[in-house]
Coordinates of C-alpha atoms in Angstrom, one line a residue:
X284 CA 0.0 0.0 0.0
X285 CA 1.5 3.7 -0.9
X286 CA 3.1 5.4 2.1
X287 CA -0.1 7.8 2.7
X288 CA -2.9 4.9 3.5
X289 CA -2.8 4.1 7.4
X290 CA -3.2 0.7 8.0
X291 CA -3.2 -1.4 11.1
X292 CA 0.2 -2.8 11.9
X293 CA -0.2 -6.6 12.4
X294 CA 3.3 -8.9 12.3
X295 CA 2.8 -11.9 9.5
X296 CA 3.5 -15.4 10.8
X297 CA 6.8 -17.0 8.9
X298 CA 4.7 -20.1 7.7
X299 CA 2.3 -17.8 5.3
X300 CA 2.5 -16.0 2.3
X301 CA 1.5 -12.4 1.4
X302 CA -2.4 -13.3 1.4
X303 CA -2.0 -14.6 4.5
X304 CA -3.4 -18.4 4.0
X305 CA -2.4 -21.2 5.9
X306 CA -1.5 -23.8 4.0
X307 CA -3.9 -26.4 5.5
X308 CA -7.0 -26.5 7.6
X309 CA -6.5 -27.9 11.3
X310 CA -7.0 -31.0 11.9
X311 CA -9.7 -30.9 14.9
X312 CA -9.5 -33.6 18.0
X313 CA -12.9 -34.7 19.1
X314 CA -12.7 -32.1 21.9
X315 CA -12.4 -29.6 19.0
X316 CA -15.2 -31.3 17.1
X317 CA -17.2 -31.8 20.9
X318 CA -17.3 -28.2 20.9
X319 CA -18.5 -27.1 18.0
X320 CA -21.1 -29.1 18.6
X321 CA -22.1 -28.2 21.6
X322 CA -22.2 -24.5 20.3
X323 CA -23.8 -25.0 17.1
X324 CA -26.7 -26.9 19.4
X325 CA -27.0 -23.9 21.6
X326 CA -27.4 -21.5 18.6
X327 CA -29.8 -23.2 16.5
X328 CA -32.3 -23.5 19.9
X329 CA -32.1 -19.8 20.0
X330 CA -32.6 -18.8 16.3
X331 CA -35.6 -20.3 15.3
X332 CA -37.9 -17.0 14.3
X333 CA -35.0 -15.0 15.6
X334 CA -32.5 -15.5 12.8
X335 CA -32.9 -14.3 8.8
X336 CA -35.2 -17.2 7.2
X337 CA -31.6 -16.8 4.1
X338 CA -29.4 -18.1 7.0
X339 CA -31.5 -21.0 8.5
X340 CA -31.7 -22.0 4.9
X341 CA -28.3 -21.8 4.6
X342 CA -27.3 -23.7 7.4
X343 CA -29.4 -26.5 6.2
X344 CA -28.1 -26.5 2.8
X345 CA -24.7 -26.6 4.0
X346 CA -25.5 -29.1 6.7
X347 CA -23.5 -27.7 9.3
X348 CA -24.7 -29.9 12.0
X349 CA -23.4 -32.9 10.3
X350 CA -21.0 -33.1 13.1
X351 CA -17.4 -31.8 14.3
X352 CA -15.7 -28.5 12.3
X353 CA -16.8 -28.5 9.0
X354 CA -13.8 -29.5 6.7
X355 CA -13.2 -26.2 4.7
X356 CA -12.7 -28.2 1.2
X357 CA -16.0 -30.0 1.6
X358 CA -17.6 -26.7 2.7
X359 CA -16.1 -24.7 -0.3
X360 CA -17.6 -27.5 -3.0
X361 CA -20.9 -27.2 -1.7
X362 CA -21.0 -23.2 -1.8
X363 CA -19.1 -22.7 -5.0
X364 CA -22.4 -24.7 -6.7
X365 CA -24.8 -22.1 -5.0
X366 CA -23.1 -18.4 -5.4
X367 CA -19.3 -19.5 -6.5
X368 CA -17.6 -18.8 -3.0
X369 CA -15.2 -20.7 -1.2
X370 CA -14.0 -21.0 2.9
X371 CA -10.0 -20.2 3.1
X372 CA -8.2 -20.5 6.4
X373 CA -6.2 -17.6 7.9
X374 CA -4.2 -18.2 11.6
X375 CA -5.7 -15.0 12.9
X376 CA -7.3 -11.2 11.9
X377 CA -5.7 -10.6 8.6
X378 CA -4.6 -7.2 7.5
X379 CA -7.2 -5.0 5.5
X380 CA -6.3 -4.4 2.3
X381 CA -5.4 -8.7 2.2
X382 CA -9.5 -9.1 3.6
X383 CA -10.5 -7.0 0.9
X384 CA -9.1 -8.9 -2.0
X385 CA -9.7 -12.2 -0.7
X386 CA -13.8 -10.9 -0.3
X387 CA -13.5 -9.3 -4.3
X388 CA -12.5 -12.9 -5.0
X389 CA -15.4 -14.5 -3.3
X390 CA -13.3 -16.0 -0.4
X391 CA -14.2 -15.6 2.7
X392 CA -11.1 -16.5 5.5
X393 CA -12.1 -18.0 8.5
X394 CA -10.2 -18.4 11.5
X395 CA -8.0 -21.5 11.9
X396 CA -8.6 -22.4 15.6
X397 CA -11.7 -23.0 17.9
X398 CA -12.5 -21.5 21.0
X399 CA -11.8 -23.6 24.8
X400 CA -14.4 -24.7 27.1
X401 CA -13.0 -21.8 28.9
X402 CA -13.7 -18.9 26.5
X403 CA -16.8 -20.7 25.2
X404 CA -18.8 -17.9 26.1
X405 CA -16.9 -14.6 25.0
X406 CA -13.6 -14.9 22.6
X407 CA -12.5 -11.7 21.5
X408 CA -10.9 -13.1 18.3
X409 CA -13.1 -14.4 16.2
X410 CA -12.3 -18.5 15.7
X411 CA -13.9 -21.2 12.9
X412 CA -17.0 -20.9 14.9
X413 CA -17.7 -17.7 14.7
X414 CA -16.3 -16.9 10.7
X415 CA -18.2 -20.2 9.5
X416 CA -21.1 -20.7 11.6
X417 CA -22.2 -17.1 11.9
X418 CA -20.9 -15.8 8.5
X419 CA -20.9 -18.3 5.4
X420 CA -24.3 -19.6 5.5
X421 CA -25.5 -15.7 4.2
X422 CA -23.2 -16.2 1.4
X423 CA -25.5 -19.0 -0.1
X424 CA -28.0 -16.3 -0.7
X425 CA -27.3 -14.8 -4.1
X426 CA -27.5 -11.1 -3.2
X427 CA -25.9 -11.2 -0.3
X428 CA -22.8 -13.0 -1.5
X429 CA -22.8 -10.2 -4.6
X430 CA -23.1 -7.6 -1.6
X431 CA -20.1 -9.4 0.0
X432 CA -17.9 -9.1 -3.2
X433 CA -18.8 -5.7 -4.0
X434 CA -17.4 -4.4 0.0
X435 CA -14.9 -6.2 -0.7
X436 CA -14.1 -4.3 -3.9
X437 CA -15.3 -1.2 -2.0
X438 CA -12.3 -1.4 0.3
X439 CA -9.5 -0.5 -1.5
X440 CA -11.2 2.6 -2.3
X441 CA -11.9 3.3 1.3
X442 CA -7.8 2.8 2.1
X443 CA -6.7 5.4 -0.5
X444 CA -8.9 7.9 0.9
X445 CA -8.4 6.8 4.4
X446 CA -11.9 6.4 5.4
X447 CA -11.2 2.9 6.7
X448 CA -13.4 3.5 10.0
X449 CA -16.6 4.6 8.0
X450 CA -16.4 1.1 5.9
X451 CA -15.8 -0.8 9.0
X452 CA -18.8 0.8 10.6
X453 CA -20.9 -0.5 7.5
X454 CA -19.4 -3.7 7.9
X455 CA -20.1 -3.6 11.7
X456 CA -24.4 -2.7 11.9
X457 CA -24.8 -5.2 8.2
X458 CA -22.3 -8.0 8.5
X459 CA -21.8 -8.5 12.0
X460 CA -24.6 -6.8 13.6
X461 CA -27.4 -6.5 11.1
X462 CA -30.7 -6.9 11.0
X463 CA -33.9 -7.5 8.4
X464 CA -37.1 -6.9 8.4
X465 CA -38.8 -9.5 6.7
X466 CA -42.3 -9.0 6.9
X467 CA -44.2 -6.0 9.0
X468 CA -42.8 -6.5 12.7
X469 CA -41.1 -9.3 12.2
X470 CA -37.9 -8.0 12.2
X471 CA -34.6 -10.5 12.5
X472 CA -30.8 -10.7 12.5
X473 CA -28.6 -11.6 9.5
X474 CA -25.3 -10.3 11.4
X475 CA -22.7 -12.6 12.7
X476 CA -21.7 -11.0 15.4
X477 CA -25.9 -11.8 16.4
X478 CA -26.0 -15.0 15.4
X479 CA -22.7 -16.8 16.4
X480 CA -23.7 -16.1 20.7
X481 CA -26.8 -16.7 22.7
X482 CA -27.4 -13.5 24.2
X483 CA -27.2 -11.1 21.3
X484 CA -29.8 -12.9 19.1
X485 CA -32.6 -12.5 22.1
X486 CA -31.3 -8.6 23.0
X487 CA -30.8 -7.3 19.3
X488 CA -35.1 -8.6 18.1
X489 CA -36.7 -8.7 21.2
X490 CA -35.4 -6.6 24.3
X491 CA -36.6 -2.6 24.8
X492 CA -33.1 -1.4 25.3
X493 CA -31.8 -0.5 22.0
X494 CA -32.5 1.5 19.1
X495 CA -34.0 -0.3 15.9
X496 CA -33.4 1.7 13.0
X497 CA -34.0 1.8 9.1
X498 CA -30.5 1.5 7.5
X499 CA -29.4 4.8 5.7
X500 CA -25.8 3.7 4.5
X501 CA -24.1 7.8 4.9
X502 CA -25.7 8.1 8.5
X503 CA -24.1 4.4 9.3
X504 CA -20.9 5.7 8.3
X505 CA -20.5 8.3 10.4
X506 CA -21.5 6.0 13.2
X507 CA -19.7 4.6 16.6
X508 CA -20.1 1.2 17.5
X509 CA -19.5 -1.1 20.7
X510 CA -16.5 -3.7 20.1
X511 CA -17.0 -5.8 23.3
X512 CA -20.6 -5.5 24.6
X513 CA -24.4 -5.7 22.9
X514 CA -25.0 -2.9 20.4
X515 CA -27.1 0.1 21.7
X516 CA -28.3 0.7 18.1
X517 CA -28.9 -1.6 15.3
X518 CA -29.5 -0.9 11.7
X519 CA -32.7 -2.5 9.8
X520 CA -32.5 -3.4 6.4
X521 CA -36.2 -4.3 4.2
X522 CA -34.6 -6.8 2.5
X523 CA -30.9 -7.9 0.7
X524 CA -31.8 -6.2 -2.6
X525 CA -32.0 -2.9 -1.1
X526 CA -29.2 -3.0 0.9
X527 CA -27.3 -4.3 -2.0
X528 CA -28.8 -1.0 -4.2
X529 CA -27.8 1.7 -1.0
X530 CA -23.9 0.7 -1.5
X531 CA -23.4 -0.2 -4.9
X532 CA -24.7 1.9 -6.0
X533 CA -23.7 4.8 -3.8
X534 CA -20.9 7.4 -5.0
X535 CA -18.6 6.2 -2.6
X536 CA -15.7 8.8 -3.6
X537 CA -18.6 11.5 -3.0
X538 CA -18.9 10.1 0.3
X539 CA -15.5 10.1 1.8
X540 CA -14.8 13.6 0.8
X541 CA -17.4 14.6 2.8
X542 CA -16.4 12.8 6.0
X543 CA -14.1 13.5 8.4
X544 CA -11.5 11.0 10.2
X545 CA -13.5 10.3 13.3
X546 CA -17.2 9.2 13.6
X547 CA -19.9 11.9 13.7
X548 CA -22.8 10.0 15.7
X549 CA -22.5 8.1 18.9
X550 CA -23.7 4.3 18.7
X551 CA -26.9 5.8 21.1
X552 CA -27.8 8.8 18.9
X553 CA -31.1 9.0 17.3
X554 CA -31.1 11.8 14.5
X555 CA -33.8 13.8 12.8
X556 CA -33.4 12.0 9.6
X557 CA -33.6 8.4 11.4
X558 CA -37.0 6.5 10.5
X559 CA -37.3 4.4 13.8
X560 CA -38.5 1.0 14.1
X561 CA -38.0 1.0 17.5
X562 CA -36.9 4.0 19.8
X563 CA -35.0 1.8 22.8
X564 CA -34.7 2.8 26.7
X565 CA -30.9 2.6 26.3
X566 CA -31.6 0.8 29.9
X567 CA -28.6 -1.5 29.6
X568 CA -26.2 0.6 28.7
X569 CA -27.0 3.3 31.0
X570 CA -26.9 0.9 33.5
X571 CA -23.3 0.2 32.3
X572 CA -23.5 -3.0 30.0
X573 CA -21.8 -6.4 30.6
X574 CA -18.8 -4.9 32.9
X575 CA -21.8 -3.6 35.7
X576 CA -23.9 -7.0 35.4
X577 CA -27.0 -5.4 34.4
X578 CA -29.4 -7.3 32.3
X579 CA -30.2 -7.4 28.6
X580 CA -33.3 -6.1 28.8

């Protein structure tokens, strides 16, 4: 990347190359494999008309819960047939502009480890569990996976004009922590950050704490966001085509002349121009969020 484009400074391990792959997969123990399945059970008895009806499909025509860490060549055969994608694995979070091109190219990297009993809970980088379970079922749905592509595309862009923090904030409320509105009021998550824990995928449809708002892709990019706790605002898309039509087809270099280097909005603010689904209490976070013990409510 030229001199001028900040990115963040991670050290490459010896045994990969510049995109960062690992040569193999892991080769899982049964513990491994004991846990996976232990958390993809826990999941799929919460998402049941809480997740997007694209990613229970897709979990089903994947078969995930055919037992034990899903074997990334397998995985990749069975999703280049539906939207021409493919699972890669990385040894950790990659550098940007090498996440990019892998998503231009329809791969997605996922995390070469799984989480202990001891972090089965919370793990603050994300593992197979997270990246395949909570991600790559979305990218059987045709739109989505084009939407996937196109960010990934998008991203270079985004690095020559520094804007890196507004992208990742569009990633952050669609990606990780969106949700859709399938039908009038019944409104569900597509993000992974949602759908890979337990608590998230009650708090972000059903609780009266946070904000529920209609996506608008230049007020998302001038958002904050929460890293480590439940979101105090999430975004609402109507469905995959639309969100696919607000960033595609969005003059991005427009955009990130007009933005400054720091967010505009906090992750609570609700704005004159938001249309609200849901205006929340903000009662958990005022309370002080998963550091204070208060409840999701």
């Amino acid at each position: 990347m030229p001199a001028d484009v900040f990115t963040a400074p991670l050290k490459k391990p010896s045994h990969v190359g510049d995109d960062w792959l690992e040569p193999k997969q892991t080769v899982y123990d049964s513990e491994d494999d004991a846990i996976w399945d232990d958390l993809f059970k826990r999941q799929m008895e919460m998402l049941p008309g809480r997740a997007a009806t694209a990613f229970m499909e897709g979990t089903e025509k994947l078969d995930l819960g055919r037992g034990g860490v899903p074997e990334f060549g397998k995985l990749s055969e069975e999703l280049d047939k539906l939207t021409g994608w493919s699972v890669v694995p990385v040894p950790m979070l990659i550098p940007d502009h090498v996440f990019f091109w892998h998503l231009a190219n329809r791969r997605f990297p996922a995390g070469n480890f799984i989480r202990t009993r001891e972090t089965f809970d919370y793990i603050q980088e994300p593992d197979v569990f997270h990246d395949v379970f909570g991600h790559v079922p979305m990218l059987t749905d045709p739109v989505y996976a084009d939407y996937m592509q196109e960010y990934g595309k998008a991203g270079w862009k985004a690095m020559r004009y520094n804007r890196l923090k507004a992208l990742g904030s569009l990633y952050w409320y669609t990606v990780e922590f969106g949700l859709i509105e399938e039908k009038p009021g019944d409104i569900r998550a597509y993000g992974a950050g949602i759908l890979s824990g337990p608590t998230e995928v009650v708090y972000s449809v059903e609780a009266e704490s946070p904000n529920r708002i209609m996506l608008n892709v230049d007020r998302v990019m001038r958002t904050d966001y929460v890293i480590s706790d439940l979101q105090p605002t999430y975004f609402v898309i109507p469905s995959f085509e639309d969100l696919y039509r607000q960033t595609v087809e969005r003059d991005f270099d427009k955009l990130y002349k007009s933005l400054g280097p720091g967010f505009t909005y906090a992750n609570t603010a609700v704005i004159d121009v938001d249309y609200v689904v849901n205006r929340g209490t903000l009662e958990y976070t005022l309370r002080g969020g998963r550091g204070s013990g208060a409840k999701p409510v």
